[in-house]
Tab-separated table of C-alpha atoms in Angstrom:
chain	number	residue	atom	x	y	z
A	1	UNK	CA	10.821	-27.314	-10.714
A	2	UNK	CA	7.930	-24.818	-12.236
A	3	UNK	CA	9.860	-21.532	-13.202
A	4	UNK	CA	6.598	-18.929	-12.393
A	5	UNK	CA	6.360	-14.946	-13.364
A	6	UNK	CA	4.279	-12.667	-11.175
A	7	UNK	CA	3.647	-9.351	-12.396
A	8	UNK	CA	2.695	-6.449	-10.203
A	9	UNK	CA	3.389	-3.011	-12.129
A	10	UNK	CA	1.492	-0.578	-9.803
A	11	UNK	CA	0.299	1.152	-7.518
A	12	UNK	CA	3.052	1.725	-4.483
A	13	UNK	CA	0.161	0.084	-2.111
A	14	UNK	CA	-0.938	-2.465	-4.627
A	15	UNK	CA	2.860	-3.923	-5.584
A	16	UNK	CA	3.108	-3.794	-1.285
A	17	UNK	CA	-0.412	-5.942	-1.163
A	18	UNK	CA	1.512	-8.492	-3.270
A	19	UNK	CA	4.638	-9.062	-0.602
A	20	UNK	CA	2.329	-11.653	1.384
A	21	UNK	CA	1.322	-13.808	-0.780
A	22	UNK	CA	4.394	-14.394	-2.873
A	23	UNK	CA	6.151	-14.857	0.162
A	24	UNK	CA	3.301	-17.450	1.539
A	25	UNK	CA	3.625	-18.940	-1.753
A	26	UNK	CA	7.304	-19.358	-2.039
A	27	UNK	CA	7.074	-21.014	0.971
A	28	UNK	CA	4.105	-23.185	0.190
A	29	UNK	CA	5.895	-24.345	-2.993
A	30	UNK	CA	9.545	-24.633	-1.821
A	31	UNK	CA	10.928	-26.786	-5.057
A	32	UNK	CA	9.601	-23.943	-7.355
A	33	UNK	CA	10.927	-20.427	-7.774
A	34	UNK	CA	9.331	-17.336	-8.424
A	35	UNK	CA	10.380	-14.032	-9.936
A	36	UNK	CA	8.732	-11.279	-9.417
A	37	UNK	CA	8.485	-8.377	-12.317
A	38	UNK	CA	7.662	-4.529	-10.619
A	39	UNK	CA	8.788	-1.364	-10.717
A	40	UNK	CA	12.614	-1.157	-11.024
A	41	UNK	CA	12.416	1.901	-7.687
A	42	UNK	CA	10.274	-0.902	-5.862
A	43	UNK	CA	12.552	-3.596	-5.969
A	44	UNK	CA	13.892	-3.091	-2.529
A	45	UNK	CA	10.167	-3.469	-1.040
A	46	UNK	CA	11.056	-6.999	-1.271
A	47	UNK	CA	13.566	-7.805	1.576
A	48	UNK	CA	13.981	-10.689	3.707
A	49	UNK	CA	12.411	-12.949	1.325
A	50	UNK	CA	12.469	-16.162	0.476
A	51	UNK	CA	15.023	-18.265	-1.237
A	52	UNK	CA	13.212	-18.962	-3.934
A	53	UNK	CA	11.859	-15.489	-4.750
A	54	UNK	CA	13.564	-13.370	-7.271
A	55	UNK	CA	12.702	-9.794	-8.507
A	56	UNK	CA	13.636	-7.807	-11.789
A	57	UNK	CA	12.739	-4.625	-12.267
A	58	UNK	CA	11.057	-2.359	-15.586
A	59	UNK	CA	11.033	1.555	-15.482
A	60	UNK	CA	7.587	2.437	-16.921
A	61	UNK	CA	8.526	5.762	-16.538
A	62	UNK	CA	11.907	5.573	-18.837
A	63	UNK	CA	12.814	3.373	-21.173
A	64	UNK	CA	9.421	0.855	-21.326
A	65	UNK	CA	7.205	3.849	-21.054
A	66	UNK	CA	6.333	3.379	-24.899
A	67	UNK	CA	4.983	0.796	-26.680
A	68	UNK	CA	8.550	-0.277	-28.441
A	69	UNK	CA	10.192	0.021	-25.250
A	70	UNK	CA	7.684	-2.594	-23.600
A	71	UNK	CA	8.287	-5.012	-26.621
A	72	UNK	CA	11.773	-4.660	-26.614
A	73	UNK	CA	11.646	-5.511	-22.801
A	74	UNK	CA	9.417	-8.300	-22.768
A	75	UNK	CA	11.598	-9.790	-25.897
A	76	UNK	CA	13.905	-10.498	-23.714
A	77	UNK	CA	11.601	-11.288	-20.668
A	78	UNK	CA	10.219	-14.324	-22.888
A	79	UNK	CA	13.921	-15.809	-22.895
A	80	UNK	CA	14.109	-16.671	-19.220
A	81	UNK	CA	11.697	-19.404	-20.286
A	82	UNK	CA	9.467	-19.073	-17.582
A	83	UNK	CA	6.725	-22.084	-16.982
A	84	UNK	CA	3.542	-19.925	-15.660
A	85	UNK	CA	3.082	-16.598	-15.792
A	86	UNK	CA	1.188	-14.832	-13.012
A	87	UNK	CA	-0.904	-11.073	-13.871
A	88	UNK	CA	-1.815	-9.588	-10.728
A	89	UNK	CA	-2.361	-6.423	-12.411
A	90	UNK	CA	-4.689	-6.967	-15.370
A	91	UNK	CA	-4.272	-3.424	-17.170
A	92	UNK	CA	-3.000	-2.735	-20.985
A	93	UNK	CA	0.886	-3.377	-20.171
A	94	UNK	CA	0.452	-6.446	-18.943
A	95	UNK	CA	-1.734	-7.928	-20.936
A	96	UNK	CA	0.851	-7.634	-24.125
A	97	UNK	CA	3.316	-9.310	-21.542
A	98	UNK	CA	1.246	-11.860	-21.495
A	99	UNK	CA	0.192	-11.983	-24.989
A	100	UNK	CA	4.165	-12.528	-25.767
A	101	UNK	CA	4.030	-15.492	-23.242
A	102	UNK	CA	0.949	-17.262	-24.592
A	103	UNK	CA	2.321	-17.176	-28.035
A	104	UNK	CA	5.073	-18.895	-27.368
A	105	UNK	CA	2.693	-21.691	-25.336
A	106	UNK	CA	2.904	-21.065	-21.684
A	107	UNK	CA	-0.023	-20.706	-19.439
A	108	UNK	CA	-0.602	-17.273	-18.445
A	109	UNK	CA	-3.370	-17.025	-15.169
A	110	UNK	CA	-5.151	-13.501	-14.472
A	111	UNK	CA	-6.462	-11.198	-11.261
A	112	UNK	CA	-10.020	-10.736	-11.490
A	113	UNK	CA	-10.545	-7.810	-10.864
A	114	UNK	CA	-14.142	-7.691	-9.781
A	115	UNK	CA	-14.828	-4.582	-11.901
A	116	UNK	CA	-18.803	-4.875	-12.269
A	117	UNK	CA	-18.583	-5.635	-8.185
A	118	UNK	CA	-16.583	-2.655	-7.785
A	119	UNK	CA	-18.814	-0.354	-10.238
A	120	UNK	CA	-22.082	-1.665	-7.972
A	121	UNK	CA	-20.474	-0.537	-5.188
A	122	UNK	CA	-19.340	3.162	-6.309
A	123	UNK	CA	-22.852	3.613	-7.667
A	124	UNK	CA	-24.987	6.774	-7.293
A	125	UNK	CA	-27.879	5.147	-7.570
A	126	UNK	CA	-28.459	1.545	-6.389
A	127	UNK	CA	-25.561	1.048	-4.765
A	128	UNK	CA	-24.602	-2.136	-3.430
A	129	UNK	CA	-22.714	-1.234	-0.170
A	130	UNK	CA	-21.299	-4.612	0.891
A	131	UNK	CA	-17.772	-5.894	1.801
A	132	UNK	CA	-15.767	-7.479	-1.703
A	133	UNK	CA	-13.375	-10.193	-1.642
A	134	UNK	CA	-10.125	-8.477	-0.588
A	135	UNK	CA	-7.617	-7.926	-3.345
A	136	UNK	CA	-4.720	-9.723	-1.250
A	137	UNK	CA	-7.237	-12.845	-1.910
A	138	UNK	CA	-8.005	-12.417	-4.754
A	139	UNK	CA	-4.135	-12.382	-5.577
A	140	UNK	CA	-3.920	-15.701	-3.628
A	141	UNK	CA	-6.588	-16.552	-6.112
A	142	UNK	CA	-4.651	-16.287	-8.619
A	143	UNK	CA	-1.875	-18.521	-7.799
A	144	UNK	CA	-4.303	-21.370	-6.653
A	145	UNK	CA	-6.009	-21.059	-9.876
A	146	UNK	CA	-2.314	-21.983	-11.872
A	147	UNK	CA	-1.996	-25.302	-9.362
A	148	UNK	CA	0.305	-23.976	-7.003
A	149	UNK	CA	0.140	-24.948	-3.058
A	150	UNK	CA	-0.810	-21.676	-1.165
A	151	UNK	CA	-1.196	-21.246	2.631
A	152	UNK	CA	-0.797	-17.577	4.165
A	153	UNK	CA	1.756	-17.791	6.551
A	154	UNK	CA	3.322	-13.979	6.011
A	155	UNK	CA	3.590	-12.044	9.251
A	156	UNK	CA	5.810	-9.332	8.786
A	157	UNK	CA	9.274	-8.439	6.563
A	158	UNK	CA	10.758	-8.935	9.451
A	159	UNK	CA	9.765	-12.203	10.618
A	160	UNK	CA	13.428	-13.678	10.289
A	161	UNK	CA	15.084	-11.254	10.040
A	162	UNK	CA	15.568	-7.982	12.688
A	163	UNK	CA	15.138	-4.839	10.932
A	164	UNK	CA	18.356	-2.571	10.773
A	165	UNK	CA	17.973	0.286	12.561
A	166	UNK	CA	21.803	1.525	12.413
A	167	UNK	CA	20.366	3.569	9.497
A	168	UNK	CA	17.670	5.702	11.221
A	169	UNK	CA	18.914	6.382	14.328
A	170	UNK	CA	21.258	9.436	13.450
A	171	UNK	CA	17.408	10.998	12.159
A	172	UNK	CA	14.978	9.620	14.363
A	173	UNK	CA	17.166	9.038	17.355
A	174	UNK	CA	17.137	6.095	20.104
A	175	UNK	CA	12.948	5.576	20.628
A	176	UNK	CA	11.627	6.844	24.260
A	177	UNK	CA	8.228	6.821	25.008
A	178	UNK	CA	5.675	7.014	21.890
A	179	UNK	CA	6.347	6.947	18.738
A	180	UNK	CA	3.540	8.095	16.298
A	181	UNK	CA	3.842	8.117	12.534
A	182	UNK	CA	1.512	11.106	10.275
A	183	UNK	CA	0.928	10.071	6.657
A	184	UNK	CA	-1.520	12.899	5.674
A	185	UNK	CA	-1.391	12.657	1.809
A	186	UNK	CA	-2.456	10.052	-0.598
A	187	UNK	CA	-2.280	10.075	-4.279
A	188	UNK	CA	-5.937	11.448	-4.893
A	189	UNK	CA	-7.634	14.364	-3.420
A	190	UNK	CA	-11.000	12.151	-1.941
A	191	UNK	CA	-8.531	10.324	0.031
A	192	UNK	CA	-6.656	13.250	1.831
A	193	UNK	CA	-8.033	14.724	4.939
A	194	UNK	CA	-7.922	18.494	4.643
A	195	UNK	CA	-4.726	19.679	5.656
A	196	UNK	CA	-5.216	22.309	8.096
A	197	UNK	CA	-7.565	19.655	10.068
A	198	UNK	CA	-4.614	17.054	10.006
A	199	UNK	CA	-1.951	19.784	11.658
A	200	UNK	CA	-4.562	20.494	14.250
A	201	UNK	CA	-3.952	17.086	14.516
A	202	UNK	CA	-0.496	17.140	14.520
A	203	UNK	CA	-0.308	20.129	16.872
A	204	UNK	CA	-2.437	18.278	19.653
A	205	UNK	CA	-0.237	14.795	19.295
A	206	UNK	CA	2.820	17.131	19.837
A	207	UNK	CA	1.126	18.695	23.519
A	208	UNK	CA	2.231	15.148	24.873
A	209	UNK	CA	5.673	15.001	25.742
A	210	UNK	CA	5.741	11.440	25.730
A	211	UNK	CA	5.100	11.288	22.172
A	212	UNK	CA	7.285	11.932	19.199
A	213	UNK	CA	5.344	12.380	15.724
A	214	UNK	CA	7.244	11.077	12.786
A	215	UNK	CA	5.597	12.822	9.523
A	216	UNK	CA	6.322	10.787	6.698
A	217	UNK	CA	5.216	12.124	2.528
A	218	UNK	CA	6.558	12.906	-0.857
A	219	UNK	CA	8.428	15.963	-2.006
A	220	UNK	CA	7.674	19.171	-3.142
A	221	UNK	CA	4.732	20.748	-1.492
A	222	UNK	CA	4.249	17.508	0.919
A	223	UNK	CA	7.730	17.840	1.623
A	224	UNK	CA	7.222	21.705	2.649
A	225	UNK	CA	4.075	21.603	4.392
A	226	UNK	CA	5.988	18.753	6.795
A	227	UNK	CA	8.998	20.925	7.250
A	228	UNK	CA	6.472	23.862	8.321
A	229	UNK	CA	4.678	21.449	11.209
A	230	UNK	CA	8.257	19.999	12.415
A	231	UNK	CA	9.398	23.796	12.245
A	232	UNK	CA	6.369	25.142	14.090
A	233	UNK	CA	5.518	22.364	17.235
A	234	UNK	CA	7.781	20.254	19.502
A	235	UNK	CA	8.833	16.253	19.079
A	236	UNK	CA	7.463	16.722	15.544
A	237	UNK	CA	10.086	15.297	12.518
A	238	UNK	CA	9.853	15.067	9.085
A	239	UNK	CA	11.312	12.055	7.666
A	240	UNK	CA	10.846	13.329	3.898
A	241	UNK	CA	13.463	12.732	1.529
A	242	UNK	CA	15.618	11.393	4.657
A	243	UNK	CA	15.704	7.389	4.260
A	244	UNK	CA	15.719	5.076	1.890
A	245	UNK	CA	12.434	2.981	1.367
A	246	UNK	CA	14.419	0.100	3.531
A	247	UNK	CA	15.379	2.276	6.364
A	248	UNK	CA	11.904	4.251	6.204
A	249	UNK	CA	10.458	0.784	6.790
A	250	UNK	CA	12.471	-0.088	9.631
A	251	UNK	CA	11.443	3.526	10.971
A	252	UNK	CA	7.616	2.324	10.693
A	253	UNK	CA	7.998	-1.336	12.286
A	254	UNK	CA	9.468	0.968	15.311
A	255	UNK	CA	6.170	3.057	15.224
A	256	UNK	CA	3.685	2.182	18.074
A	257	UNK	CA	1.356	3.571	15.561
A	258	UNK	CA	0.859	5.200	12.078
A	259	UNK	CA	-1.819	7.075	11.182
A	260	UNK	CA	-2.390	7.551	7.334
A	261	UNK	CA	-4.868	7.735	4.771
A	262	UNK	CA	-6.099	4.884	2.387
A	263	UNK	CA	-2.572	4.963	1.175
A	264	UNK	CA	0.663	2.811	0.314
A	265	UNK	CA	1.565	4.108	3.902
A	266	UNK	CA	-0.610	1.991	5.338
A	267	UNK	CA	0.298	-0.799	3.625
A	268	UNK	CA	3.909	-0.227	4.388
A	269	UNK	CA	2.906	-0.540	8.027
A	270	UNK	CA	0.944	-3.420	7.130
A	271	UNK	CA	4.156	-5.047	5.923
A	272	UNK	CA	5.742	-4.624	9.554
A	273	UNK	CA	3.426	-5.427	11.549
A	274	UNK	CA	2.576	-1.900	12.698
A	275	UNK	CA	-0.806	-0.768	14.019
A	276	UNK	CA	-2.846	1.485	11.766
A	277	UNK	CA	-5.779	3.727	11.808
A	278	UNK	CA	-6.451	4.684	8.797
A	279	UNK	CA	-8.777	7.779	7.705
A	280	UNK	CA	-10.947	6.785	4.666
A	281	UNK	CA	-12.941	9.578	2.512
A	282	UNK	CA	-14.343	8.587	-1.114
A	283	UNK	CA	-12.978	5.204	-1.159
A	284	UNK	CA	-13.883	2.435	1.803
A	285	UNK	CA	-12.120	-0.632	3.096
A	286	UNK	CA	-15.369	-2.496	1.539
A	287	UNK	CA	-13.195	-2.366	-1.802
A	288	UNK	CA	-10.729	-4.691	-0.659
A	289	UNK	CA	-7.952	-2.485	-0.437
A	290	UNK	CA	-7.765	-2.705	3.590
A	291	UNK	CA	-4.083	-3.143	5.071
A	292	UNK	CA	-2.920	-6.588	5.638
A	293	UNK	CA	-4.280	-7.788	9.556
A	294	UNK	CA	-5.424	-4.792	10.161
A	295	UNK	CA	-7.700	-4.591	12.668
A	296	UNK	CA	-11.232	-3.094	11.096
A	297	UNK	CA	-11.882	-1.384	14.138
A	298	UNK	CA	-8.971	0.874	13.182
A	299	UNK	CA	-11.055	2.523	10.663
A	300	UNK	CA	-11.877	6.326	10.682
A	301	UNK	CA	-15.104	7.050	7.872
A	302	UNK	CA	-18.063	8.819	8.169
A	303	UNK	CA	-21.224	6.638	6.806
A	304	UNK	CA	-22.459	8.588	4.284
A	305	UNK	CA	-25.400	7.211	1.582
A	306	UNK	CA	-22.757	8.600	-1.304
A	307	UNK	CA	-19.363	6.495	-0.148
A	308	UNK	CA	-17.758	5.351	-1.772
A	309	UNK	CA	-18.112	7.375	-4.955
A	310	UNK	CA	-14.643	6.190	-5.699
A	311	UNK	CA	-12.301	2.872	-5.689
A	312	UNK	CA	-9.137	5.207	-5.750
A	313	UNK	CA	-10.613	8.512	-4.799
A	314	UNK	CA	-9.883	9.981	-7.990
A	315	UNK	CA	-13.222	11.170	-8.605
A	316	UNK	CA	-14.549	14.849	-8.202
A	317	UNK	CA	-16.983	15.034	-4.742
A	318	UNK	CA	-20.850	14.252	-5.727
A	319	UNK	CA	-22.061	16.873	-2.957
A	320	UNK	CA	-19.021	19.400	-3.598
A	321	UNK	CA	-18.141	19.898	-0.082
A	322	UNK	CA	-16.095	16.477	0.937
A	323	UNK	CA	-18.351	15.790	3.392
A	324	UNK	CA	-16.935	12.056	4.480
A	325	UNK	CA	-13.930	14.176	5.001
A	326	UNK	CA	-14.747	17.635	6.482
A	327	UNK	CA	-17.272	15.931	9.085
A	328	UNK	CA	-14.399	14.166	11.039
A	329	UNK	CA	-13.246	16.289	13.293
A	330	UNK	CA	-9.346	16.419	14.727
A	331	UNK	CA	-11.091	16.099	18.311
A	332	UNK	CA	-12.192	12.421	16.857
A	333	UNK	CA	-9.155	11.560	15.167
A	334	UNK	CA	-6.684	12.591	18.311
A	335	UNK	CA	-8.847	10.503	20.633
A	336	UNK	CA	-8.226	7.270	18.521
A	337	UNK	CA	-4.735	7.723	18.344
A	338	UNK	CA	-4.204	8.154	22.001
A	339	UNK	CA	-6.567	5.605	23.067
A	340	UNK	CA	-4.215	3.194	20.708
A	341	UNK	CA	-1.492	3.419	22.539
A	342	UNK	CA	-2.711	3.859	25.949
């Protein structure tokens, strides 16, 4: 039996991306078992899996946020003795994992990470707009590379296993007629439609009464600017702060569609086997960072001769005005929703 480490730090949406192909993999290699190191408040992303899949936990933002912290940490990581070791992540953190792990003779495997592609493709000048291998492959990649069987045979977290909803009900209630999820916020400000566009949004979704619009985003002013639209306009909730990431998942997999931004959102959905259309500004599916099955035709961009500027959206707009967002109108955006679910 190969004992094999896969490490996945970060992002929400990358760790998510992950969740297929360990799963595939698992199965594809059922004599061999696989632990999976991520963020100790994204452990419980990994449900219904495999036998053979384990998952520990680091807190990057606590005690391994330093440098001693991390070596204390992966100290003891080295003593489970693991065979492989799996980086899916490629940044500064863990690569010293992985440093720890080839000095004491195991084979360590990497994610390319395709950053010259990725550079080519955010150019200003010359850019080289063309689709790149998606990153969920490139994962796969990465586990064919260390000799391990791999077939993708992931469909949803709840393949085997029914998702409780005993947990959401007393919030969202028992589902009649539509259900719509809103994601409006993302991480980065060139991947957020502008807000007052997304609650005419909101407001014209809520004119159905067939429809109920689940709003789903972090605290603090996310939080408040839900609360105002649930406040304000009829079958609209705000799920904020209200479930656990389990029962917030089992929320989405009711969803007959979520609408979100190039965010973990819509690889949460992804995850379920929920329909997405997604609204993309600076960044673009091209990247690889499109939901799992999702259909492409589900995308919502504007084709500008500046996108992407950005792989994360992170970067201050070129033209100044957000253009790739500002020219979609709510008119466009309400008309692919309905015709989703028609």
């Amino acid at each position: 039996m190969t004992k094999v480490l896969v490490i996945r730090l970060s992002a929400i949406g990358d760790v998510a991306m992950t969740v297929p192909v360990i799963y595939s993999a698992a199965k594809a290699n059922p004599e061999d078992s696989f632990t999976v190191l991520t963020q100790a408040f994204l452990m419980p992303l990994f449900m219904n899996r495999p036998s053979n899949v384990e998952v520990i936990g680091i807190n990057t933002k606590g005690a391994e946020k330093g440098l001693v912290g991390l070596l204390k940490f992966t100290s003891a990581l080295v003593k489970y003795d693991f065979d492989i070791i799996l980086d899916l992540h490629n940044v500064l953190r863990s690569i010293i994992i992985c440093t720890f792990f080839r000095l004491n003779g195991r084979r360590v495997f990497v994610l390319d990470k395709a950053r010259k592609e990725r550079k080519q493709l955010t150019a200003i000048k010359n850019k080289k707009l063309h689709p790149l291998r998606p990153v969920i492959a490139r994962y796969a990649d990465v586990f064919r590379a260390a000799g391990l069987n791999y077939t993708e045979s992931f469909t949803s977290l709840y393949e085997k296993t029914p998702a409780d909803l005993s947990g959401m009900e007393s919030i969202a209630g028992i589902k009649k007629g539509k259900w719509i999820g809103v994601a409006p916020f993302a991480k980065h400000r060139g991947k957020i439609y502008p807000v007052d566009d997304m609650e005419q949004v909101v407001a014209r979704l809520s004119e159905c009464e067939d429809y109920t619009v689940f709003l789903f985003g972090g605290r603090g002013y996310e939080e408040a600017v839900l609360e105002q639209w649930e406040f304000q306009y009829p079958r609209v909730k705000s799920v904020v702060g209200k479930y656990a990431l389990d029962n917030e998942l089992a929320l989405i997999s009711q969803l007959d569609v979520l609408l979100c931004m190039d965010s973990a959102n819509m690889h949460f959905a992804s995850l379920v086997g929920t329909r997405v259309i997604s609204i993309w500004g600076a960044t673009h599916p091209y990247a690889g960072f499109y939901g799992y099955h999702q259909d492409s035709g589900d995308v919502i961009q504007e084709n500008l001769p500046c996108r992407p500027c950005s792989v994360f959206g992170q970067k201050p707009c070129l033209r100044g005005d957000w253009a790739c967002m500002t020219q979609i109108t709510p008119e466009r955006i309400v008309e692919k929703v309905k015709a989703s679910i028609k």
